[in-house]
Short mmCIF file of C-alpha atoms in Angstrom, two decimals:
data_model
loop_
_atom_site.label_atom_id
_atom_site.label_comp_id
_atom_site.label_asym_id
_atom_site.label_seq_id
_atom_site.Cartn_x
_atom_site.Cartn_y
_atom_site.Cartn_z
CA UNK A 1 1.15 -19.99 4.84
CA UNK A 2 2.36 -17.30 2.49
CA UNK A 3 3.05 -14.48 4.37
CA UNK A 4 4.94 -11.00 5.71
CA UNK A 5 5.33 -10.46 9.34
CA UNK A 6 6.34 -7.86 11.32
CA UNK A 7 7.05 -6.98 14.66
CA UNK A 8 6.40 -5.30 17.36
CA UNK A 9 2.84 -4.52 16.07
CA UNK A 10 2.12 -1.72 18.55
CA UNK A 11 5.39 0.52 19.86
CA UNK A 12 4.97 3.58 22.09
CA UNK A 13 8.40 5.04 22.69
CA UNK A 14 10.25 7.80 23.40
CA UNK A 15 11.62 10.72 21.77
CA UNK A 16 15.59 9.77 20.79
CA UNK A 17 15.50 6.14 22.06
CA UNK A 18 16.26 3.91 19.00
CA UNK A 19 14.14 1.06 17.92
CA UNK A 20 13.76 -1.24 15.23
CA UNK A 21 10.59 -2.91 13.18
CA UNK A 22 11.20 -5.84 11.98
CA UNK A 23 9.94 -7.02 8.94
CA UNK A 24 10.13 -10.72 7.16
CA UNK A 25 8.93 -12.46 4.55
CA UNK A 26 8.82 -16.66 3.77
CA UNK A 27 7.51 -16.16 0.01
CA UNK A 28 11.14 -15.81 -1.26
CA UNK A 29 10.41 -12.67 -2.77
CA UNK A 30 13.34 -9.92 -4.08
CA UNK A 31 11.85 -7.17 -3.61
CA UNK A 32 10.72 -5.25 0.06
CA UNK A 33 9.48 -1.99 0.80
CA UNK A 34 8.78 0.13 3.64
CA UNK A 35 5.84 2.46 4.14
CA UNK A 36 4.05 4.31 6.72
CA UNK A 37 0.25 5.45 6.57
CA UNK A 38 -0.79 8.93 7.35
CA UNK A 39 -4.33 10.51 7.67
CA UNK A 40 -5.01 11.76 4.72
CA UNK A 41 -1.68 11.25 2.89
CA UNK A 42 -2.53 7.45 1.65
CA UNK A 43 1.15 5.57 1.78
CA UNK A 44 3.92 6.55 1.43
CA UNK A 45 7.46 4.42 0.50
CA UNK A 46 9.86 4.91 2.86
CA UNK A 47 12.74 2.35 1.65
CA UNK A 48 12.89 -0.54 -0.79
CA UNK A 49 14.76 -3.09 -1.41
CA UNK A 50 15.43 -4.69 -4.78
CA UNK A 51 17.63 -7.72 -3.29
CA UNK A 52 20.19 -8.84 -0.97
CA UNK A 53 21.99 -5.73 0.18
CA UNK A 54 20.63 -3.37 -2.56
CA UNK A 55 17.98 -1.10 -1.09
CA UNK A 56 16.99 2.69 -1.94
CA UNK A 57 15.21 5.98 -0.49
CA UNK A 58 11.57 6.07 -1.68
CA UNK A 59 9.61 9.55 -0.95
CA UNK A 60 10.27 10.28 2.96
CA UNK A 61 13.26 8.70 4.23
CA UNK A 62 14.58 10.94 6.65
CA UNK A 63 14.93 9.65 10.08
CA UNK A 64 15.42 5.74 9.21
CA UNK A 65 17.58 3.61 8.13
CA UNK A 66 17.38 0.01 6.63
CA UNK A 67 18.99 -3.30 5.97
CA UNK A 68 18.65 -6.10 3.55
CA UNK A 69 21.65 -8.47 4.42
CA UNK A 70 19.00 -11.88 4.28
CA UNK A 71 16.67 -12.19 1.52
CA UNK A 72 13.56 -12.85 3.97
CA UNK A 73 14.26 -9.77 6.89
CA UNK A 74 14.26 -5.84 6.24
CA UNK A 75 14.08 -4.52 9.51
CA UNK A 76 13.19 -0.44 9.73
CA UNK A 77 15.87 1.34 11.83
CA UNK A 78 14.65 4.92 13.64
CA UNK A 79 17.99 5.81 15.42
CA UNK A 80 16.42 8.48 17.08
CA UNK A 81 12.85 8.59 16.66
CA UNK A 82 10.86 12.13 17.04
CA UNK A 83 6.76 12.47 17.48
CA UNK A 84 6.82 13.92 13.95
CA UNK A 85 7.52 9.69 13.18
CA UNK A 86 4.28 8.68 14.99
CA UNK A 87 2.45 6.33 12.10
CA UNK A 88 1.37 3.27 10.68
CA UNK A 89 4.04 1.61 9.26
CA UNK A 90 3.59 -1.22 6.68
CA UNK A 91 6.19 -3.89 5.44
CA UNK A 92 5.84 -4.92 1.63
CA UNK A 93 6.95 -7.52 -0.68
CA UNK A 94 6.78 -8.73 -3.83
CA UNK A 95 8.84 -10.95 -6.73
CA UNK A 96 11.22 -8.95 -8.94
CA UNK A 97 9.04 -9.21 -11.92
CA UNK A 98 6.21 -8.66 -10.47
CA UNK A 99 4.24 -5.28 -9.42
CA UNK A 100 1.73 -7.04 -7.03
CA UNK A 101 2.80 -6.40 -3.22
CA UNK A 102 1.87 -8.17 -0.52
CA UNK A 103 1.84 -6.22 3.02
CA UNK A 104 1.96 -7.16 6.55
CA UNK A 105 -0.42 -6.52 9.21
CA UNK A 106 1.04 -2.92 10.34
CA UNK A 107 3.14 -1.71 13.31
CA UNK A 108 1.54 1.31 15.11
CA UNK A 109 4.29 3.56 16.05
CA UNK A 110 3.76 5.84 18.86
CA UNK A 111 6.78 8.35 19.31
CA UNK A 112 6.16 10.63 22.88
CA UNK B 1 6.97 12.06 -10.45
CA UNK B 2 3.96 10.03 -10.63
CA UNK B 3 1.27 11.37 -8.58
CA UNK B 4 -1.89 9.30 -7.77
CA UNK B 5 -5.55 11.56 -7.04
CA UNK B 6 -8.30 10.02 -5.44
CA UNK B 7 -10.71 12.43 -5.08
CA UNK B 8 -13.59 11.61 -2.37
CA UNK B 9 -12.29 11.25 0.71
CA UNK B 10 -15.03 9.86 2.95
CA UNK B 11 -18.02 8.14 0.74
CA UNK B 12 -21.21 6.84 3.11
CA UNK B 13 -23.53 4.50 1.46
CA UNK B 14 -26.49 2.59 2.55
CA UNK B 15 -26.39 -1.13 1.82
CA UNK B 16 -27.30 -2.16 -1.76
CA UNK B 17 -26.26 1.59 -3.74
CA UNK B 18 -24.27 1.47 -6.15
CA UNK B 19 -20.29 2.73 -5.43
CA UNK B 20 -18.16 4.42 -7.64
CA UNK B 21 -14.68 5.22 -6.19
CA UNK B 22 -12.31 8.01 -8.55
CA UNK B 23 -8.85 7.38 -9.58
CA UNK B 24 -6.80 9.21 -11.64
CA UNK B 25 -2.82 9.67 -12.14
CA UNK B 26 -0.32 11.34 -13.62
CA UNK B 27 1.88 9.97 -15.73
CA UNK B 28 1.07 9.55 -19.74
CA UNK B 29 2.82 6.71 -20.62
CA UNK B 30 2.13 2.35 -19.86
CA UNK B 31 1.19 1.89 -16.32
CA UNK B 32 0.09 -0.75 -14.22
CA UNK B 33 -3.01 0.17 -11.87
CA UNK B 34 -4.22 -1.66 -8.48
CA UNK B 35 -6.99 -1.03 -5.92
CA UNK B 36 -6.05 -2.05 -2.49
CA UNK B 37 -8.41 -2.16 0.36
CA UNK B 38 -7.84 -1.74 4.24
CA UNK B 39 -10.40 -2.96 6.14
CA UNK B 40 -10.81 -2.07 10.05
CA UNK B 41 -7.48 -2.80 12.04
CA UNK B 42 -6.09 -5.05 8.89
CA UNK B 43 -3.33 -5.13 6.70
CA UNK B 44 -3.74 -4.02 2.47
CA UNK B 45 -5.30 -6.37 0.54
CA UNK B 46 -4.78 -6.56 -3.21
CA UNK B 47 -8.87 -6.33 -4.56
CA UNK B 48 -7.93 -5.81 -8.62
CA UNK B 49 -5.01 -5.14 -11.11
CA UNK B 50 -4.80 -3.99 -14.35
CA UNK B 51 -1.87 -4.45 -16.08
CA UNK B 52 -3.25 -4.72 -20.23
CA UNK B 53 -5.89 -5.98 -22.33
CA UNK B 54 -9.68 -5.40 -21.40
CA UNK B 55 -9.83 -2.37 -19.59
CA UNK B 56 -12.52 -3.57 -17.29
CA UNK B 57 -11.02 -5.47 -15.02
CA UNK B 58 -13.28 -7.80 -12.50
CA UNK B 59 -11.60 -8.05 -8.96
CA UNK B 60 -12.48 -10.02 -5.37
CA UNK B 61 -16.13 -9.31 -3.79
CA UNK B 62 -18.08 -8.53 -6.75
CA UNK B 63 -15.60 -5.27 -7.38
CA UNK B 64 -14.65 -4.04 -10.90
CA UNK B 65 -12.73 -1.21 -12.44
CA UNK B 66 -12.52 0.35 -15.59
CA UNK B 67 -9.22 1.85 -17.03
CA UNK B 68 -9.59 4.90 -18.85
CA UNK B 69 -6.46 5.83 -20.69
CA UNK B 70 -8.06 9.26 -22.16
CA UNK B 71 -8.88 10.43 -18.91
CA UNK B 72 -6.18 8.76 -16.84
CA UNK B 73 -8.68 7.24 -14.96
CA UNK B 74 -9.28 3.83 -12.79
CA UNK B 75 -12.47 3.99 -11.34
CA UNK B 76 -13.50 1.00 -8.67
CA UNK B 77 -17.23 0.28 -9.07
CA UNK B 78 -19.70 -2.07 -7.33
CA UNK B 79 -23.11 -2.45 -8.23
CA UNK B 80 -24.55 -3.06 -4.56
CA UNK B 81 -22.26 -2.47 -1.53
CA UNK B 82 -22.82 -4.48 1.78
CA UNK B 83 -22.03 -3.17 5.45
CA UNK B 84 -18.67 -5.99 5.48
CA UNK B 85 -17.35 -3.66 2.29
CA UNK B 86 -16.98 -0.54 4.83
CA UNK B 87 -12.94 0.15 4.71
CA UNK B 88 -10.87 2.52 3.45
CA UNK B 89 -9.72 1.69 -0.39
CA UNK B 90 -6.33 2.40 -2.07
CA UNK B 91 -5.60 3.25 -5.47
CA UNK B 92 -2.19 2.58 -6.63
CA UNK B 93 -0.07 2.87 -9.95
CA UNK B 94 3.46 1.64 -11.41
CA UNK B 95 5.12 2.42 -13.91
CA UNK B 96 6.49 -0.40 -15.60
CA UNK B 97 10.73 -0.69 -14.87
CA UNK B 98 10.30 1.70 -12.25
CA UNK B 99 12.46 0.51 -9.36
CA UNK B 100 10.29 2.63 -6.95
CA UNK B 101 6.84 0.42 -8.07
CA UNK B 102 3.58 1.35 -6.12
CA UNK B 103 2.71 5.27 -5.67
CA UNK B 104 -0.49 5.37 -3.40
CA UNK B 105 -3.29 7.69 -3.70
CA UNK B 106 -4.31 9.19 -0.48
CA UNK B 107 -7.00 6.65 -0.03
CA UNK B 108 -11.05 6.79 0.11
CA UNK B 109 -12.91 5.88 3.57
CA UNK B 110 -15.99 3.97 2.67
CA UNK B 111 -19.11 3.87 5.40
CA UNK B 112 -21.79 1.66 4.34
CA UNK B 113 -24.93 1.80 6.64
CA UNK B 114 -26.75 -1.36 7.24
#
């Protein structure tokens, strides 16, 4: 099944100690994009990716960092996370030539 | 930079009126325009795309839309909703080349009361 996974799906953490989201994708698709989901604000794109170790700050990325050294994984680094990152975060994909995205199923990130 | 305005927020219908959701954006030139909906606890789903062509586009679940390029507009319509269409709904433009694809707008929570 065509799909993008990502893990953990629920995180409650603390304040400073690092964590990563991971993030993959078995549709071979280019590009990958980050986003986290706030009340009010819609989505908002974190990171993308256009391809193997290309990738690019979209409209908030301060306080993570990314990857893209496989084609299928972009995991979502927070090296030290603060309660102002406490959101739904969404993993995206999609072909290169294409402008349809397909997301995974969320991670809820609780930062304490 | 692109900037994507939907403007109810929270829109509570009873089962079988008619929904209109608002869309507009920024940007004057070729775009590419998507509704995505959210429904309770689950991941966006892709419910319609326009990209040219007929500007009233037919989506999943008996949704349409109709671009509007005088007004900017991309306005998600049903004729009848049902209770199973209560979730939050997502409009979303590109511009065409743009490395930085989807801008979201801030999203519309539909209630429908059975």
């Amino acid at each position: 099944e065509a799909q993008v996974t990502q893990n953990p799906r629920y995180l409650i953490t603390v304040t400073g100690k690092k964590l990563t989201v991971t993030c993959s994708q078995n549709m071979n698709h280019e590009y990958m994009s980050w986003y986290r989901q706030d009340p009010g604000l819609g989505l908002r794109q974190i990171y993308y990716s256009m391809n193997v170790e290309v990738t690019d700050k979209g409209d908030v990325p301060e306080g993570y960092k990314v990857s893209r050294k496989e084609k299928r994984n972009f995991p979502l680094i927070l090296e030290s996370p603060s309660p102002n990152q406490t959101s739904l975060y969404f993993c995206a994909s999609s072909w290169a030539d294409s402008y349809e995205q397909y997301f995974g199923p969320g991670t809820r990130l609780t930062v304490t | 930079a692109q900037s994507v305005s939907q403007h109810n927020h929270h829109v509570i219908l009873s089962e079988a009126a008619s929904l209109e959701l608002g869309c507009n954006y920024s940007y004057g030139g070729t775009v590419n325009l998507f509704w995505y909906v959210q429904y309770p606890g689950q991941h966006l789903q892709l419910l319609l795309k326009y990209f040219s062509g007929d500007p009233l586009v037919k989506g999943i679940k008996g949704f349409e839309a109709e671009f509007i390029k005088s007004k900017f507009s991309f306005n998600l319509r049903k004729p009848s909703v049902q209770w199973s269409d209560t979730a939050e709904y997502f409009c979303a433009v590109n511009e065409p080349g743009s490395a930085r694809q989807l801008t979201f707008g801030s999203g519309t929570q539909l209630t429908v009361l059975p």
